[in-house]
PDB file of C-alpha atoms in Angstrom:
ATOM      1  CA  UNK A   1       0.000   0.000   0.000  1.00 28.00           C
ATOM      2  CA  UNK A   2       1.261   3.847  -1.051  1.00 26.00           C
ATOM      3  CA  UNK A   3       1.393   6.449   1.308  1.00 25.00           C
ATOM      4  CA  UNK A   4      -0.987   7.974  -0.935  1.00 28.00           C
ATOM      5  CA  UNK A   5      -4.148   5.374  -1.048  1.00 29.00           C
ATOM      6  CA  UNK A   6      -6.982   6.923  -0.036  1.00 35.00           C
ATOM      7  CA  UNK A   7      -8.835   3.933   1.672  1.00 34.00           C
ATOM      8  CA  UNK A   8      -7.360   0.796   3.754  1.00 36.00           C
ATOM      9  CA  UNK A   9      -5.708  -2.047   2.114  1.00 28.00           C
ATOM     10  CA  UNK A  10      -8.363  -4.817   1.288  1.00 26.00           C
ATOM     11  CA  UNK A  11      -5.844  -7.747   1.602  1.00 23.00           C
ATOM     12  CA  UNK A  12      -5.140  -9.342   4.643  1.00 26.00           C
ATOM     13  CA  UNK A  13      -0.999  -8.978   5.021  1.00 27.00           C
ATOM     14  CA  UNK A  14       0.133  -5.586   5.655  1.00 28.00           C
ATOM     15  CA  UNK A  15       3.525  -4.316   3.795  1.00 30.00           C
ATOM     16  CA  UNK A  16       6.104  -2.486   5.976  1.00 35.00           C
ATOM     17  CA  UNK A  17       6.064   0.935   6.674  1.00 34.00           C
ATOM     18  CA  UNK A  18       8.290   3.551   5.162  1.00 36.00           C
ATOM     19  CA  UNK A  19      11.068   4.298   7.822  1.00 39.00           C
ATOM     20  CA  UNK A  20      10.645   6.501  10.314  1.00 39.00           C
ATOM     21  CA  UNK A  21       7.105   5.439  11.095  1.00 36.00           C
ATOM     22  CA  UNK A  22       8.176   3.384  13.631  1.00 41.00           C
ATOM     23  CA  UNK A  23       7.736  -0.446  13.858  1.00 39.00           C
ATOM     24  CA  UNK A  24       5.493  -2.186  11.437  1.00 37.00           C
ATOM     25  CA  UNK A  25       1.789  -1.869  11.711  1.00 40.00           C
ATOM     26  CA  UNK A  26       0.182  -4.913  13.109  1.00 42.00           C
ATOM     27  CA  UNK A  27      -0.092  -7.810  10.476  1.00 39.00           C
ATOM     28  CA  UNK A  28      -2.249 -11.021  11.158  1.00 40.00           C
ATOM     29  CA  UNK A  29      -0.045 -13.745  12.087  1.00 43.00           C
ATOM     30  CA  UNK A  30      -1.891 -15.734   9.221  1.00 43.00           C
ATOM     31  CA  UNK A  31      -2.241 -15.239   5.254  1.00 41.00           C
ATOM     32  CA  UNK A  32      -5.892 -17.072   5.540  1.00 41.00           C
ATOM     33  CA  UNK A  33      -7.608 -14.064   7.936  1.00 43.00           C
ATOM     34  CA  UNK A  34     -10.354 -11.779   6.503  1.00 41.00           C
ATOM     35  CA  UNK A  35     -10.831  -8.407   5.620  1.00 42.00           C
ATOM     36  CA  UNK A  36     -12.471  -8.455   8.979  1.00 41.00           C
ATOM     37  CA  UNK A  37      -9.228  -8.657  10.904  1.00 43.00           C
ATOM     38  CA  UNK A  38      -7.848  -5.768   8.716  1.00 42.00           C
ATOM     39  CA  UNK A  39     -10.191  -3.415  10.582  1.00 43.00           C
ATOM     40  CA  UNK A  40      -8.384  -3.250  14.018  1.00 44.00           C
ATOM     41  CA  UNK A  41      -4.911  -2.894  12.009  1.00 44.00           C
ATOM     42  CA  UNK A  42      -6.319  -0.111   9.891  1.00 44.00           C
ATOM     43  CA  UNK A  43      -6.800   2.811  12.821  1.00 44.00           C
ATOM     44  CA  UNK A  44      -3.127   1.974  14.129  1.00 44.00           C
ATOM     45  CA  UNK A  45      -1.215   2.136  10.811  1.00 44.00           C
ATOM     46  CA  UNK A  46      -2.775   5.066   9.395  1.00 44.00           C
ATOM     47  CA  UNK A  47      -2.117   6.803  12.403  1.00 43.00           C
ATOM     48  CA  UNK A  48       1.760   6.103  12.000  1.00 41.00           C
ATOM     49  CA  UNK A  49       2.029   7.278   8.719  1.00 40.00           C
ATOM     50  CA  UNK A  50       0.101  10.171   9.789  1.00 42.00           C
ATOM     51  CA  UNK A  51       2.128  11.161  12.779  1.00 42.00           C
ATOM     52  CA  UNK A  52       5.381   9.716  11.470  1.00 41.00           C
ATOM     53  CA  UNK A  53       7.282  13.191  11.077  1.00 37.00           C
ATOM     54  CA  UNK A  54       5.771  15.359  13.576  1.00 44.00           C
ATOM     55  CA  UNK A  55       8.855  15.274  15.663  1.00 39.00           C
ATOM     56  CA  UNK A  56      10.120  13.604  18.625  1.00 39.00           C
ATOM     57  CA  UNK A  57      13.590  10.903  18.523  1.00 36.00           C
ATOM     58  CA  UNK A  58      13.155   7.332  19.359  1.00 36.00           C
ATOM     59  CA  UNK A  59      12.025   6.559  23.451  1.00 35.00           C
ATOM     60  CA  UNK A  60      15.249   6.895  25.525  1.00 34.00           C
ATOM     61  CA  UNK A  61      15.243   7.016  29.264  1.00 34.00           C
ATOM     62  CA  UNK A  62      13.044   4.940  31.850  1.00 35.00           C
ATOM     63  CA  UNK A  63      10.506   5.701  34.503  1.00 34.00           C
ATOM     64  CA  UNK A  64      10.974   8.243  36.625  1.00 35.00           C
ATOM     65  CA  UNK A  65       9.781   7.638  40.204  1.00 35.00           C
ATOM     66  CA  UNK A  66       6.307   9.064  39.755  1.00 36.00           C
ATOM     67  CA  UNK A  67       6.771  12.499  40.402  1.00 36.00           C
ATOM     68  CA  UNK A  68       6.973  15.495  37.842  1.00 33.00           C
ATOM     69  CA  UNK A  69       9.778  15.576  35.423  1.00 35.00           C
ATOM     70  CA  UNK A  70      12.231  12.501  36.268  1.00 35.00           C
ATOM     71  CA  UNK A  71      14.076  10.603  34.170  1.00 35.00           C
ATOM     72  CA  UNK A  72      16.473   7.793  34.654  1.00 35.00           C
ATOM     73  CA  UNK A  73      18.826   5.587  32.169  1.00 35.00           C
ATOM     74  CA  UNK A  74      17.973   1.909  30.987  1.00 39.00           C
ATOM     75  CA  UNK A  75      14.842   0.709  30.699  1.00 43.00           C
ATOM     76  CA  UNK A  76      13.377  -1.426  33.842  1.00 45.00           C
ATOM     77  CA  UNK A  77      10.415  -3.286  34.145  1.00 47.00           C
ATOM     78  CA  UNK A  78       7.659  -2.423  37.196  1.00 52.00           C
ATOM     79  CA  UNK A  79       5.577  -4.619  39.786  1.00 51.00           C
ATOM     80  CA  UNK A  80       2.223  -5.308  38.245  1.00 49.00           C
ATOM     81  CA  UNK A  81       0.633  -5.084  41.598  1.00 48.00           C
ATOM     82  CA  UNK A  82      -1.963  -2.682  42.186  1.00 51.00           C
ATOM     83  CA  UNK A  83      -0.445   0.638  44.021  1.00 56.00           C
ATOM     84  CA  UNK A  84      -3.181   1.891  45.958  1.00 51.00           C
ATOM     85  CA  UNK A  85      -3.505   5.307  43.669  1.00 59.00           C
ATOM     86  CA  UNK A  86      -6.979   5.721  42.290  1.00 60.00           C
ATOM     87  CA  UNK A  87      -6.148   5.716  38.248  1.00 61.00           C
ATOM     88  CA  UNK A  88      -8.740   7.786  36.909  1.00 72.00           C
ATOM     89  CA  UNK A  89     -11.862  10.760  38.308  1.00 66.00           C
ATOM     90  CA  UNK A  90     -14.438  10.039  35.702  1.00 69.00           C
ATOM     91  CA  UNK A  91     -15.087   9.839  32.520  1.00 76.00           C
ATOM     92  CA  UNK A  92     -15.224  11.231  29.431  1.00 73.00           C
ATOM     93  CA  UNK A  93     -17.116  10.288  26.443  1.00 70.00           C
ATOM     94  CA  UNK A  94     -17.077   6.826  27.792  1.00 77.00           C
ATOM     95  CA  UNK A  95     -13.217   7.006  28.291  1.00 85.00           C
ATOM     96  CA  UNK A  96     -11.737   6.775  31.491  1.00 88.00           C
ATOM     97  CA  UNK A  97     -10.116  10.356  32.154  1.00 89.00           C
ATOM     98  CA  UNK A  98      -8.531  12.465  35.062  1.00 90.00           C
ATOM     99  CA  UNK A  99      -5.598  10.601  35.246  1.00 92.00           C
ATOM    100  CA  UNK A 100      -2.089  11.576  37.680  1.00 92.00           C
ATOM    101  CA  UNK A 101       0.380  13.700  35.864  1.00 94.00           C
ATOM    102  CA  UNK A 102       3.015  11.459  36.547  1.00 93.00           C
ATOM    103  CA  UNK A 103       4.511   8.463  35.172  1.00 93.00           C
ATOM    104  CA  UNK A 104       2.168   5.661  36.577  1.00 92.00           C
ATOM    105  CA  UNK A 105      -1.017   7.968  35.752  1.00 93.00           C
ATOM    106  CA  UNK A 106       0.170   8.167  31.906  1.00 95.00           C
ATOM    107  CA  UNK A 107       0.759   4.209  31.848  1.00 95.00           C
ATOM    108  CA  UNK A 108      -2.807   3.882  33.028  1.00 94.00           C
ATOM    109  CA  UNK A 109      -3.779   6.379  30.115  1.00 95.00           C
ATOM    110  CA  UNK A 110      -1.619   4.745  27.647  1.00 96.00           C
ATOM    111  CA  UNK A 111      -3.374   0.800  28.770  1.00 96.00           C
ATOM    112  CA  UNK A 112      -6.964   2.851  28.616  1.00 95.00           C
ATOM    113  CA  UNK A 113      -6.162   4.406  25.467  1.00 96.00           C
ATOM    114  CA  UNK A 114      -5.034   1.543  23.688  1.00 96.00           C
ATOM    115  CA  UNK A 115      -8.683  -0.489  24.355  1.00 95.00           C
ATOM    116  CA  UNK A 116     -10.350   2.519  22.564  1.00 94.00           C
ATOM    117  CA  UNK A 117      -8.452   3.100  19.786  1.00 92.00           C
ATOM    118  CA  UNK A 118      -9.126  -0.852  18.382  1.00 90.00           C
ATOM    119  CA  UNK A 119     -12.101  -1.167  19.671  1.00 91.00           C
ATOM    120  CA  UNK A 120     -15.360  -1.849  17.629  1.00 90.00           C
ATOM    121  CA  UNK A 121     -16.349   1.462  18.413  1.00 92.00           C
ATOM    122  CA  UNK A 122     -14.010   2.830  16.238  1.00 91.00           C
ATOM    123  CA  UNK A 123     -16.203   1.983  13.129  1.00 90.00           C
ATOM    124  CA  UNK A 124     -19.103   3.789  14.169  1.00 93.00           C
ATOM    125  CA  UNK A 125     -18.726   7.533  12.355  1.00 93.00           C
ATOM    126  CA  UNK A 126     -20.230   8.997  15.815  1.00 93.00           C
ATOM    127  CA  UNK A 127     -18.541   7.259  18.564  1.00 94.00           C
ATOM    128  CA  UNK A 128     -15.219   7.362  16.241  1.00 94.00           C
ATOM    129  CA  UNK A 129     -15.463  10.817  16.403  1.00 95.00           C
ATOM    130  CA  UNK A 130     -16.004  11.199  20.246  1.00 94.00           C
ATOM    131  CA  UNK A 131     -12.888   9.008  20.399  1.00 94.00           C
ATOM    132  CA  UNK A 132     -10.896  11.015  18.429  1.00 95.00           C
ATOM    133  CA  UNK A 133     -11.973  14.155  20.135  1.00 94.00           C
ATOM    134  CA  UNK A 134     -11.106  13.122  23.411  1.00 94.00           C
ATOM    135  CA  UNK A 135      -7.814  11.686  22.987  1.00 95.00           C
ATOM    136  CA  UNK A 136      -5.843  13.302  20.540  1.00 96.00           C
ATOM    137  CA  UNK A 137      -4.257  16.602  21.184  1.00 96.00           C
ATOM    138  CA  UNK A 138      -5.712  19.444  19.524  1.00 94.00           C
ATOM    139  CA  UNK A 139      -3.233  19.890  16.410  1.00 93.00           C
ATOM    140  CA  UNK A 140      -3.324  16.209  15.673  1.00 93.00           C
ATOM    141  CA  UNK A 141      -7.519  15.865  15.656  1.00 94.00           C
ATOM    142  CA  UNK A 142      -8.428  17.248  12.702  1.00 93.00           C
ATOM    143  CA  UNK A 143      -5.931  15.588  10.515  1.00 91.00           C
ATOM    144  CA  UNK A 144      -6.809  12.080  12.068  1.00 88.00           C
ATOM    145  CA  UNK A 145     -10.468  12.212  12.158  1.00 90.00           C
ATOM    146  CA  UNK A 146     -10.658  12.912   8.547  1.00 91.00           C
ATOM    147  CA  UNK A 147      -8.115  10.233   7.922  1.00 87.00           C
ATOM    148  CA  UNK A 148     -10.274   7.324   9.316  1.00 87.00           C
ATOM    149  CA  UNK A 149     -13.615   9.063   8.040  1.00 92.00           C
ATOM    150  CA  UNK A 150     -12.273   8.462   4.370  1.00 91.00           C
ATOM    151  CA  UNK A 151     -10.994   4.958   5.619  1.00 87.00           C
ATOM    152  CA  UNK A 152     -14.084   3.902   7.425  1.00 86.00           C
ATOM    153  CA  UNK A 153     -16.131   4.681   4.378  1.00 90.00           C
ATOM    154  CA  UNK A 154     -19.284   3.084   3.729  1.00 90.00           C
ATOM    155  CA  UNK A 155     -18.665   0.966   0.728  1.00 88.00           C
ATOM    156  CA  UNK A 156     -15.215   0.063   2.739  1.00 82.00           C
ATOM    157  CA  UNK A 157     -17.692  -1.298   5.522  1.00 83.00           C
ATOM    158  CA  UNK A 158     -20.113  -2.930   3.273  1.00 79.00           C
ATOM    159  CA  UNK A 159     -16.947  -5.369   1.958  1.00 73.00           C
ATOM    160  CA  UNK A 160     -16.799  -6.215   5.326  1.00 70.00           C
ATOM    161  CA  UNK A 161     -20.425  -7.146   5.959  1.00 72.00           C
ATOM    162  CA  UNK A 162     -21.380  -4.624   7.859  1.00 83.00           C
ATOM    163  CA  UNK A 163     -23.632  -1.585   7.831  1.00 89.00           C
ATOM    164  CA  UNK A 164     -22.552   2.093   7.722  1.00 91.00           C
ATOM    165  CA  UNK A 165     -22.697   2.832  11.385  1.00 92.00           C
ATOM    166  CA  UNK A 166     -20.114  -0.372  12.068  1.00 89.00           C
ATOM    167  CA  UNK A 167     -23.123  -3.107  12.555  1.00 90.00           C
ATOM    168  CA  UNK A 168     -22.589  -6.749  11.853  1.00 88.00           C
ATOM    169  CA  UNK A 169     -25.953  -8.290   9.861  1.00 86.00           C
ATOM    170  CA  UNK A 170     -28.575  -9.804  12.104  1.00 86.00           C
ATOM    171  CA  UNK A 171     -27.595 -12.570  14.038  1.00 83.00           C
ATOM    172  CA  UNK A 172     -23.562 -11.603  14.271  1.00 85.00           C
ATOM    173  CA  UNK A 173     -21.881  -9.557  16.466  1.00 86.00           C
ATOM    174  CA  UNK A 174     -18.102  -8.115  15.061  1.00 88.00           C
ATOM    175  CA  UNK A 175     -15.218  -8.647  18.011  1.00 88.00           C
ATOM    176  CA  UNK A 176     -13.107  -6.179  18.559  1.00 89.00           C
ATOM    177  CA  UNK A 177     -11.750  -5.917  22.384  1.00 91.00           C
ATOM    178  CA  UNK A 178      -7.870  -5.366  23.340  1.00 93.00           C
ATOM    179  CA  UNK A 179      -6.929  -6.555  26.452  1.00 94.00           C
ATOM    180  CA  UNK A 180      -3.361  -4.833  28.057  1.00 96.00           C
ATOM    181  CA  UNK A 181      -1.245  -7.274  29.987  1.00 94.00           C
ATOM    182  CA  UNK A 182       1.749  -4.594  30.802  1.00 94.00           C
ATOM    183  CA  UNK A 183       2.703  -1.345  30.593  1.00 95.00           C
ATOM    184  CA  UNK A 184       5.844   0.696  30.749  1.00 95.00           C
ATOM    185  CA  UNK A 185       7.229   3.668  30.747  1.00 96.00           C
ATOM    186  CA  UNK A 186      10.337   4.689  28.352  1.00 96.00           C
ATOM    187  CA  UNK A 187      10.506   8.515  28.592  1.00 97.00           C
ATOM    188  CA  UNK A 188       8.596  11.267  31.384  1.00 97.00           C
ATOM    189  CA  UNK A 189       9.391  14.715  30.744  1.00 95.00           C
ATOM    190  CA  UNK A 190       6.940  16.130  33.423  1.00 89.00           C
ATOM    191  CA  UNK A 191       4.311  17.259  30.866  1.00 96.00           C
ATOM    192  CA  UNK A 192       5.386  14.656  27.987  1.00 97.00           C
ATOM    193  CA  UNK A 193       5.464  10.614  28.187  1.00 98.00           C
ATOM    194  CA  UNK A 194       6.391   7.612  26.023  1.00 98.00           C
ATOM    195  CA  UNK A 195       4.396   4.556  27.077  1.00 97.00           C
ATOM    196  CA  UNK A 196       4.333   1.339  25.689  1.00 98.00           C
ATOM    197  CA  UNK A 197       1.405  -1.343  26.321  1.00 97.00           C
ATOM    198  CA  UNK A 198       1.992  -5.206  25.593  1.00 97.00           C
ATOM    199  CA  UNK A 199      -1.286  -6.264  24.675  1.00 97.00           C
ATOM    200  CA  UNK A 200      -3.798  -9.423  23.410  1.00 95.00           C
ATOM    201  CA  UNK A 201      -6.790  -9.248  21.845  1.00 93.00           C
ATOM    202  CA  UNK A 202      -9.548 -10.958  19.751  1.00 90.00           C
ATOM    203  CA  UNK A 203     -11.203  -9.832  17.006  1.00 87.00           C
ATOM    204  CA  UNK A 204     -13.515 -11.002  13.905  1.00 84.00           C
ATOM    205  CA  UNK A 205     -17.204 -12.134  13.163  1.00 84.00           C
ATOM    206  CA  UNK A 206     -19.210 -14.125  15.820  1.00 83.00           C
ATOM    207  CA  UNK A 207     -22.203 -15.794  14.724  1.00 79.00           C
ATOM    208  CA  UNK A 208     -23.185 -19.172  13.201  1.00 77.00           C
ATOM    209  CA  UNK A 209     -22.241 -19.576   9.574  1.00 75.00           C
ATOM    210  CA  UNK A 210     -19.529 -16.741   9.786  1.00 76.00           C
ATOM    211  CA  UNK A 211     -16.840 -16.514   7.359  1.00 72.00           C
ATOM    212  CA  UNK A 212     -14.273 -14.500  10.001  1.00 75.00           C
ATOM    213  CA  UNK A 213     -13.952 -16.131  12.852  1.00 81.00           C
ATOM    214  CA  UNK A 214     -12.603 -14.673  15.978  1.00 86.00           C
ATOM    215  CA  UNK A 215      -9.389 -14.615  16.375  1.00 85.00           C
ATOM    216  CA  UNK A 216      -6.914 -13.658  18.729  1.00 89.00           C
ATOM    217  CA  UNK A 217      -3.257 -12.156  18.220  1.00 92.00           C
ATOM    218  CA  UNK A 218      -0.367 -10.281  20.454  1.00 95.00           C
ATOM    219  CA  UNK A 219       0.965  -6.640  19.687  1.00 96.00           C
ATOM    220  CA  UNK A 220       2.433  -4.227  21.333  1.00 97.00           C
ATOM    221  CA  UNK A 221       1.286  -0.616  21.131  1.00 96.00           C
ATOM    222  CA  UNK A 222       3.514   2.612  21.819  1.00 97.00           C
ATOM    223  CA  UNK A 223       1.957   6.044  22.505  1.00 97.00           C
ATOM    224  CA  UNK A 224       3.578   9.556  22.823  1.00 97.00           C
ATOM    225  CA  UNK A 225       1.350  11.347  25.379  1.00 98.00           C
ATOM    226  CA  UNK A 226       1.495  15.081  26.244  1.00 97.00           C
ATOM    227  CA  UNK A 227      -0.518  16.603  29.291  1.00 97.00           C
ATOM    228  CA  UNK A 228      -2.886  19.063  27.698  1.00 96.00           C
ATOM    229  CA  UNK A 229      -6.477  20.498  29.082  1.00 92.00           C
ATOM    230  CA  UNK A 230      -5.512  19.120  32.581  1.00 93.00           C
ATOM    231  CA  UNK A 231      -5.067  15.162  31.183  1.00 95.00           C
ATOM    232  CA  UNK A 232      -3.024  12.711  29.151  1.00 97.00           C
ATOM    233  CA  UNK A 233      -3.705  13.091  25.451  1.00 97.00           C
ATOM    234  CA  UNK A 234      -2.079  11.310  22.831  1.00 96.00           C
ATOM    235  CA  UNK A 235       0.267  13.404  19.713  1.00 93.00           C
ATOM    236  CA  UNK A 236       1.234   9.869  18.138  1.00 90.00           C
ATOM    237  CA  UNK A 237       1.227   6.247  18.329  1.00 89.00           C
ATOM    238  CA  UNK A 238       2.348   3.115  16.444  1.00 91.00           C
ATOM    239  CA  UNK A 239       2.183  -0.442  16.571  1.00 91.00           C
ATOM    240  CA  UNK A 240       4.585  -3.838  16.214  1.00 93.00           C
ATOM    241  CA  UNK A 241       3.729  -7.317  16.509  1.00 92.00           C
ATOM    242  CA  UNK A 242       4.292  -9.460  19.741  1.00 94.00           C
ATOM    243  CA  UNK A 243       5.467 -10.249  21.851  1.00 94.00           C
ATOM    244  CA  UNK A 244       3.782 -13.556  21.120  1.00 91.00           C
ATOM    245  CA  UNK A 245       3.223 -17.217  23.142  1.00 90.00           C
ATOM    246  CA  UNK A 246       3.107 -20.477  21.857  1.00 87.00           C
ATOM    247  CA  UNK A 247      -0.190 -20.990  20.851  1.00 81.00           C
ATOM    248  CA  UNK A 248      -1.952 -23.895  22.819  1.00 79.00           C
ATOM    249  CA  UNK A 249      -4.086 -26.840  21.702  1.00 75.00           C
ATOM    250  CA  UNK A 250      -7.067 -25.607  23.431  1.00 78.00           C
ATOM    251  CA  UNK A 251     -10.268 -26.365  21.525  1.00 81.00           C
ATOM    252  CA  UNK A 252     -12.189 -23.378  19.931  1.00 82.00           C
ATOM    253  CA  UNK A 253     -15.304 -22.005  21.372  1.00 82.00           C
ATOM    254  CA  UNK A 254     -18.157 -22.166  18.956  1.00 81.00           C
ATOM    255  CA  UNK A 255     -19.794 -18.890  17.605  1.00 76.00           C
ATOM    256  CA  UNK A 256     -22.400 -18.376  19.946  1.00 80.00           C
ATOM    257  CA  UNK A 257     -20.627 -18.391  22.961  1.00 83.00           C
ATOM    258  CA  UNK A 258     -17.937 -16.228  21.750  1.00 80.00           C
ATOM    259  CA  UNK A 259     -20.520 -14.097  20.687  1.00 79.00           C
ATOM    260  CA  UNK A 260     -22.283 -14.392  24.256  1.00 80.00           C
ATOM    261  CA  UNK A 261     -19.182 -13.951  25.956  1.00 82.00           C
ATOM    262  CA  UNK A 262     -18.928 -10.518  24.211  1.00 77.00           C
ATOM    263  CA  UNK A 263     -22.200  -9.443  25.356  1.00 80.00           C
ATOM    264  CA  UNK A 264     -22.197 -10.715  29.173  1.00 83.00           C
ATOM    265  CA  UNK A 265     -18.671  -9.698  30.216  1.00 81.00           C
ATOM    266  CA  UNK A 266     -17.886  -5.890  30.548  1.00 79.00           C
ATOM    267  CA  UNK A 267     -14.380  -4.355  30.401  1.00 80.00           C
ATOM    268  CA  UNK A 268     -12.455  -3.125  33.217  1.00 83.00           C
ATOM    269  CA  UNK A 269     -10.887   0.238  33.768  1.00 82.00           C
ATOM    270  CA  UNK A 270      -7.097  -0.109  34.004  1.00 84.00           C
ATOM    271  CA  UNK A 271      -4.578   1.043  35.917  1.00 83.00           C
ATOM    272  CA  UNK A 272      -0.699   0.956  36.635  1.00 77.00           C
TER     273      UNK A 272
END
């Protein structure tokens, strides 16, 4: 795919990014997944190309020790253990916001962030645009939101079997839920932050007779965060593959209770 194509790829492998975008945009670990699966990888690489020369070197540093402004040399991981510091005040738009200015409270941003941006909300024109508005900095908005308008495009989501506000047909429900299992920190500045989020996720088609299948796959998100209107918001993020496990033998749930999973278990609100 050109840096100039005007809608998302419609095959299911991904080419490599120009350099300087970063790491490679997520790619399905297999050649036989759908156009479904392209979906969650479109938001993520469209946003690197977007974003890749605004500025900013590669993450350097470590986490500070919470407070305003530190920075320390090599990279180190963190307990995953709750801390006792509340992550978040509210909401807004649905999104956890009111996070810490400090190192932990952009890590819980960065995990939070990370479930919206490839979640199924994302194809709905509406809630895309709430999304947008609420995360993104103010000089990156515009220039994204129009991006994944044009890529989101009605006859793009009609290829996919579904309608223009994002819906699956009767009787399936599309998948589309990121799960973080880490965070860390590579860079705080005080009022800027480099976070990185190891995630999992699943995402496809649930529903009997469904030609894309759920599936599941490993990635790891990294997002440049700046604190703007009294909150984390996001200038620029990218995406690379793994790190992955082995997969196990463990025998496939059938549609429907994939499908009913979706609908009876909520998500969580997370924090570092």
């Amino acid at each position: 795919m050109s840096l100039g194509q005007d809608g998302p790829p419609t095959r299911t492998r991904l080419p490599e990014p120009p350099p300087g975008t970063g790491g490679p945009a997520r790619r399905p670990q297999r050649s036989s997944r759908s156009l479904v699966m392209v979906v969650g990888v479109v938001v993520l690489l469209i946003a690197a190309i977007a974003f890749a020369n605004r500025g900013g070197g590669s993450p350097s540093g470590s986490p500070g020790s919470g407070g305003q402004g530190g920075t320390s040399n090599g990279a180190r991981s963190q307990p995953t253990s709750p801390t006792g510091t509340k992550p978040v005040d509210g909401k807004n738009a649905g999104i956890p916001a009111g996070y810490a200015r400090t190192d932990q409270g952009a890590e819980s941003a960065g995990a939070n962030y990370a479930v919206a941006l490839v979640s199924a909300d994302i194809l709905n024109p509406d809630r895309r645009h709430q999304i947008v508005q609420r995360l993104f900095t103010d000089g990156t908005v515009n220039e994204l939101q129009a991006k994944l308008d044009d890529a989101y495009s009605t006859d793009f989501l009609a290829k996919l079997g579904l309608d223009e506000n994002g819906n699956a047909a009767e009787d399936m429900v599309y998948v589309s839920r990121t799960v973080p299992v880490g965070t860390t920190t590579t860079e705080f500045r005080g009022d800027t932050a480099t976070v990185e989020v190891w995630c999992t996720g699943v995402f496809g088609t649930a529903g009997e007779g469904s030609t894309n299948p759920v599936v599941n796959d490993w990635f790891t998100m990294t997002l440049k965060l700046r604190w703007a209107d009294n909150d984390w918001k996001v200038e620029s993020f990218s995406q690379k593959d793994g790190p992955a496990p082995v997969n196990s033998d463990r025998t496939a749930s059938t549609a429907d209770e994939i499908a009913n999973a979706v609908k009876q278990y909520g998500g969580f609100t997370y924090a570092r």
